[in-house]
Amino acid sequence: MNDSFILLPIAIPFIAGLVVLLISQRIQSVKEAIALLATAATLGLTITLYGENINFSIPWTGFGIDFALRLYHFSAFILVAASAFSFLFVLYSCSFMRDKPYLNQFYSYLLITLAMANGAVLSDNLVLMLFFWEGLMLTMFGMIAIGRPGAYKTAIKAFIIVGGTDLCLMLGIGIAGHLAGTMTISKISLPVDFLGSLAFVFMMIGAISKAGSVPFHTWIPDAAVDAPLPFMAFLPASLEKLLGIYLLARISLDMFKLTAGSWISILLMTIGAITILLAVMMALVQKDYKRLLAYHAISQVGYMILGIGTCLPIGIIGGLFHMINHALYKSCLFLTGGAVEKQTGTTDLAKLGGIGIKMPVTFVCFLIAAASISGVPPFNGFYSKELVYDAALERGTIFYLAAILGTFLTAASFLKLGHAAFLGKRSEQNDNVRETSLPMLVPMIVIAAVCIVFGVWNYLPLNDLIKPILGEERLAGYEFSPNTMLITITVIVLVGALLHHLFAAKVNGSGYKASDHIRHAPFLEVIYTKAEKRWFDPYDIGLKIVQGTSRLGWWIDRGIDWLYEDFAVQVAKGLSSIIKLAHTGSYSMYVVWSLIGVLFVVIMLMKSF
Amino acid sequence: MTNELPQVFWLFSIGAILLLITGFYCLIMTYNLVRALIGLEILTKSVTLFIILAGYVTGRMALAQALAITLIIIEVVVIAVAVGIVLCVYKNIKSIDGRLLRNIKG
Amino acid sequence: MLSPLLLLPLLAIMILNLPIRSLTQKLSVWVGVGLSLWQIVAVILLATGRGCTDTWGKFFTLGLSCDNLTLVLLMSIGIVTLTTILVGWQTIGGDKQRFGFMNLVFVAMIGMNGTVMLTDLFSLYIFIEVTAVASFILIAYQRDTNALEGAFKYIILSATATVMMLLSISIMLLVVGDTSFAAVGSAVKQSQGNPLVMFAVGIFICGLLIKGGVVPFHGWLPAAYSAAPAAASVLLAGIATKTSGIYALIRLTTSVFANNESVNSVLLLAGTISILVGAFAAIGQSDFKKMLAYSSISQVGYIILALGCGTNLAIIGAVFHLFNHSIFKSLLFVNSAAVETQSGTTDMNKLGGLGTKMPVTNATSLIAFLSTAGVPPLAGFWSKLIIVIALWQNGLHTYATIAVLASVLTLAYLLLMQRRVFFGKVADGLANVKEAGWGITVAASILATITVGVGVLFPWMFNSVLMPISSFLK
């Protein structure tokens, strides 16, 4: 296999994306066919390339910025995952996105996003990775903006938040490259001294914001409502987690020598814990299917960051396993949400209810995925969460408590979601709901099946995919025996959540109102109300501050404006008219000019004599 | 190349220099297009004289003659084109006053 | 491989003018397209190592030679001639008219190819004149008064340039006894400090500056460029001025008059003044083509500025900017041809909102003006960057700053042009404007692709294509 095959996972989706863009809107099936073919080809290619170690580098621009790609087990793993997800989502979108506007842009953005993501994962040079990372930002903007009229506001918000953190990433890359003297990722290994930790923090900000952690998360719930649903399944649920946690893992494991006990580790764990709790509290009280799922996506990232932040092998493995598990079950959840939306026309929980019987396959997939996310054995979420609990407990009880509380609330909110959407009384307008079409069912079933496989036979992914990432030295001497005490606590917590839900549903009247008592609890009510008015959204706060200072700067601006716009323009216009007057149009004048010019030249040349 | 050559050259070329000055004066000062062309001709002839002079003074008459003949041919072509343009101008505006040809100003 | 570049157009003229006029009139455009395409191919073949030798030189002792600078110019000549022919095909009606046009283009090709390939001062002069004569007739082709005015001004100033060049040649003959580049070069180097030689050098350079359109020798340029018919403007602005004036200047200041300090300071000054005068004059124009003419003056100023700097990098920047300028200026003029033929006017006060009606012209015009202003990642940005870096590295900080600031001016007036002509509301009377014919749009697309391609591929091209250009600077 030629080394330059490594370029194909980037090139094929990119070219396919451009081709789709050029084909007219009307020939829908051709676009779908091209998208399917391209993603299938990429999937086949990445599976074939899996297990090889390829390094590919051509000089690009100077100064150590090479077009360097590296395929090893970690990047191959992410590559296969990304391609598999895109194939499934394209299949799903064939049915879901039919008759929606801007179709050719949607498919082309999807394909180009896949190309950029592959490039970012494969790249071995920091600047090249940044290049692909930024490309992702652009396609993300495009994909959100084509969702609904008015979606561009959310797209702008996403762009600003991600763009701002990208700047931090750029800064971090700059410092890291400067410290290490090279931009090639596989060669960088820096100690965490003052500058090193600064670089780490900046790059970490870029990585976790891509993954969607607090406080860079506020665009995700808005996008859940505004953007087309396959986008939500594709980017925030799976691809961004894969990329963000991939980068976080690279910088924690390979680029910087992080040790357990350092302040960075505590920082990461704190961010993780806060993310878990904050997001799940918000998720609990949501009344819209998609927003609820979006908040959960944010919350689960907290587990991954917590896991990697512990800097213990068990925690890192847990975090990485959780990354792939989350991609699986969260995208399955979003896909079920899309199925519900397509069949009933709404995602408002107040209007849904009792469609579980009408849409049995969707319901079963939802159950599997919801059980996975809540951490019910024997599904995959349970195992990855156990690993994270184990590591968190070793590092500090408070982190463990935060994680377990998160599990409780997660389970509660999914019980509420399942009850409100699929069980309970069915309203009239949902009487004619049928099961959704096959292209939408197949991805859900496939992913749900993988959830089960990764759960029951969990040593398969752990041994083949995740453990090689850490390498032999770090794993030496660690045992992964299940800690029975932890498992017991988990089971108790889950049962408790179930009981709480049944009790609350009874008290409040319906499954959909099951979390109302939390919503209206004395202290929390105030916070929830303010959160709903977006008081806590850092983006909105930032906007208000910006508006305030711009008022102030406006007056200063006036003065500078005069200088640049009026004064300079007058000067330019004056000079221009002088020159125009000088050109009289008479050829003899021009000859005279030339002769005067000759005189000057001769004088200048003969000056030295 | 001895140092006397240039001095001899400049002595002989006083006539040519006078022609040069006359040519420029004619070209610049007249309004009549045909007279401007005459001025152009005078300039060309003066430069031809310079070349011949250079050849004479350095003894390379053959090269100078070749250059002079080529020069004359080229200038004939240029003048022919110029006269053609003047004719077209006359056809268009019925006059050969150069002051009327100042429309493209600024 | 070299003499055919000169001889094939000659052959074409001879054959096409045989008594079978009716047949050849129809063929002439195809022959023209074929010849210019062949020129491009020949340059590529030459560049990839078929050697710059003159295989036909055994039969015709023409004394041709080529090095990397010549190759760059030959490529530009090929591309711009192809463009001119395409535009002329579209805009000039009538078989007889087109036939005459093609003949003139062939003559111009002979002239330009000869200028860049010969190594003798007098031959340089001869071929410059050949190009000039072809240009005179091309400008006056449609015989309207403005065009005749432009042509006449060009003739007068070209004659002045002739006088200066010949005066210089006669002095060279006096001092050196020969007019070939090698002989003159060595003599200038030896007689470093001889006032007569410096006088001759200065006069020759002035002649070339007149031909190239550098302030204050530029008087003919706005009139000639703006009054010429569409296809002639493309040829003139794109390549004729560049070859006769600028190429000759580059060749002479680098090899023959070799890096003389006073010559360099003259060039620096002339270049800066050109940039500024051209930019300021362009801002106040209301005629589309005259604005482009002043923009030409400004861009040529950049090239002269880089020449005045004199280091390897600067010369590379100058040559690259020459190539880019011929491409994007031709593109701008092709678009002006499109606008002129479709809307009938070049007055920007009367134009407006053509962007929606002429999408291809709009897009290519956008690319062209972004490249002229020096916006990354288009080609113009890279060449300007190289020039500014070379200036800065040489310690000429003020000149570098002026160059950068003038880019802002360039952007300003070009943006104004784009806005007034293409964006905004559709002006009165222009409601029926359609896209220009296929000849113009194809030519515009080719040029735009080259600009974008060179710009995007620049990082890879830098070491492989650009640095070797300086190999001619031995």
PDB file of C-alpha atoms in Angstrom, chain A residues 58-61 67 571-573 575-577 579-580 583 585-588 590-591 593-602 604-606 608-609, chain C residues 149 152-153 156-157 160 164 193-195 198-199 202-203 206 210 216-220 262-263 265-266 269 277 280-281 283-285 294 459-460:
ATOM      1  CA  ILE A  58       5.936  16.916   1.959  1.00  0.00           C
ATOM      2  CA  PRO A  59       7.339  20.378   2.429  1.00  0.00           C
ATOM      3  CA  TRP A  60       4.621  22.954   2.193  1.00  0.00           C
ATOM      4  CA  THR A  61       5.573  26.476   3.012  1.00  0.00           C
ATOM      5  CA  PHE A  67       2.215  18.887   5.073  1.00  0.00           C
ATOM      6  CA  VAL A 571      -5.884  65.093   0.676  1.00  0.00           C
ATOM      7  CA  ALA A 572      -6.118  62.241  -1.786  1.00  0.00           C
ATOM      8  CA  LYS A 573      -8.750  64.012  -3.810  1.00  0.00           C
ATOM      9  CA  LEU A 575      -3.592  65.422  -5.066  1.00  0.00           C
ATOM     10  CA  SER A 576      -5.661  63.616  -7.610  1.00  0.00           C
ATOM     11  CA  SER A 577      -7.089  66.803  -9.060  1.00  0.00           C
ATOM     12  CA  ILE A 579      -2.370  65.535 -11.195  1.00  0.00           C
ATOM     13  CA  LYS A 580      -5.393  65.545 -13.416  1.00  0.00           C
ATOM     14  CA  HIS A 583      -2.277  66.278 -17.785  1.00  0.00           C
ATOM     15  CA  GLY A 585      -3.716  66.404 -23.199  1.00  0.00           C
ATOM     16  CA  SER A 586      -1.246  68.185 -25.398  1.00  0.00           C
ATOM     17  CA  TYR A 587       1.507  65.980 -26.720  1.00  0.00           C
ATOM     18  CA  SER A 588       4.047  68.716 -26.752  1.00  0.00           C
ATOM     19  CA  TYR A 590       4.375  65.475 -22.584  1.00  0.00           C
ATOM     20  CA  VAL A 591       7.498  65.726 -24.711  1.00  0.00           C
ATOM     21  CA  TRP A 593       8.079  66.528 -19.466  1.00  0.00           C
ATOM     22  CA  SER A 594      10.173  63.772 -20.961  1.00  0.00           C
ATOM     23  CA  LEU A 595      12.990  66.153 -21.763  1.00  0.00           C
ATOM     24  CA  ILE A 596      12.919  67.582 -18.269  1.00  0.00           C
ATOM     25  CA  GLY A 597      12.989  64.034 -16.967  1.00  0.00           C
ATOM     26  CA  VAL A 598      15.990  63.280 -19.154  1.00  0.00           C
ATOM     27  CA  LEU A 599      17.713  66.311 -17.738  1.00  0.00           C
ATOM     28  CA  PHE A 600      17.133  65.139 -14.185  1.00  0.00           C
ATOM     29  CA  VAL A 601      18.325  61.634 -14.953  1.00  0.00           C
ATOM     30  CA  VAL A 602      21.470  62.867 -16.598  1.00  0.00           C
ATOM     31  CA  MET A 604      21.667  62.401 -11.226  1.00  0.00           C
ATOM     32  CA  LEU A 605      23.919  60.108 -13.149  1.00  0.00           C
ATOM     33  CA  MET A 606      26.653  62.613 -13.604  1.00  0.00           C
ATOM     34  CA  SER A 608      29.556  62.101  -9.055  1.00  0.00           C
ATOM     35  CA  PHE A 609      31.742  63.914 -11.526  1.00  0.00           C
TER      36      PHE A 609
ATOM     37  CA  GLU C 149      -5.357  61.200 -30.835  1.00  0.00           C
ATOM     38  CA  PHE C 152      -0.550  60.212 -32.446  1.00  0.00           C
ATOM     39  CA  LYS C 153       0.616  60.978 -28.931  1.00  0.00           C
ATOM     40  CA  ILE C 156       5.410  61.423 -30.930  1.00  0.00           C
ATOM     41  CA  LEU C 157       6.629  60.152 -27.604  1.00  0.00           C
ATOM     42  CA  THR C 160      11.377  60.888 -28.687  1.00  0.00           C
ATOM     43  CA  MET C 164      17.266  58.987 -27.127  1.00  0.00           C
ATOM     44  CA  GLY C 193      33.235  56.608 -14.163  1.00  0.00           C
ATOM     45  CA  ASN C 194      33.515  57.782 -17.727  1.00  0.00           C
ATOM     46  CA  PRO C 195      30.991  60.646 -17.962  1.00  0.00           C
ATOM     47  CA  MET C 198      27.193  57.355 -18.049  1.00  0.00           C
ATOM     48  CA  PHE C 199      25.465  59.930 -20.213  1.00  0.00           C
ATOM     49  CA  GLY C 202      21.222  57.549 -18.766  1.00  0.00           C
ATOM     50  CA  ILE C 203      19.810  58.518 -22.119  1.00  0.00           C
ATOM     51  CA  CYS C 206      15.243  57.423 -20.357  1.00  0.00           C
ATOM     52  CA  ILE C 210       9.312  56.489 -22.030  1.00  0.00           C
ATOM     53  CA  PRO C 216       7.433  61.571 -15.853  1.00  0.00           C
ATOM     54  CA  PHE C 217       7.748  59.958 -19.235  1.00  0.00           C
ATOM     55  CA  HIS C 218       4.294  58.521 -19.272  1.00  0.00           C
ATOM     56  CA  GLY C 219       2.278  61.172 -21.065  1.00  0.00           C
ATOM     57  CA  TRP C 220       1.089  58.994 -23.879  1.00  0.00           C
ATOM     58  CA  SER C 262      23.365  56.096  -9.507  1.00  0.00           C
ATOM     59  CA  VAL C 263      21.311  54.133 -11.997  1.00  0.00           C
ATOM     60  CA  SER C 265      18.863  55.539  -7.310  1.00  0.00           C
ATOM     61  CA  VAL C 266      17.341  56.935 -10.488  1.00  0.00           C
ATOM     62  CA  LEU C 269      13.045  57.510  -7.470  1.00  0.00           C
ATOM     63  CA  VAL C 277       1.305  59.554  -9.276  1.00  0.00           C
ATOM     64  CA  PHE C 280      -3.460  59.283  -6.995  1.00  0.00           C
ATOM     65  CA  ALA C 281      -4.405  59.969 -10.566  1.00  0.00           C
ATOM     66  CA  ILE C 283      -8.516  57.676  -7.759  1.00  0.00           C
ATOM     67  CA  GLY C 284     -10.095  60.650  -9.432  1.00  0.00           C
ATOM     68  CA  GLN C 285     -10.903  59.095 -12.753  1.00  0.00           C
ATOM     69  CA  TYR C 294      -3.046  54.920 -14.464  1.00  0.00           C
ATOM     70  CA  PRO C 459       4.459  28.059  -1.852  1.00  0.00           C
ATOM     71  CA  TRP C 460       5.323  25.071  -3.990  1.00  0.00           C
TER      72      TRP C 460
END
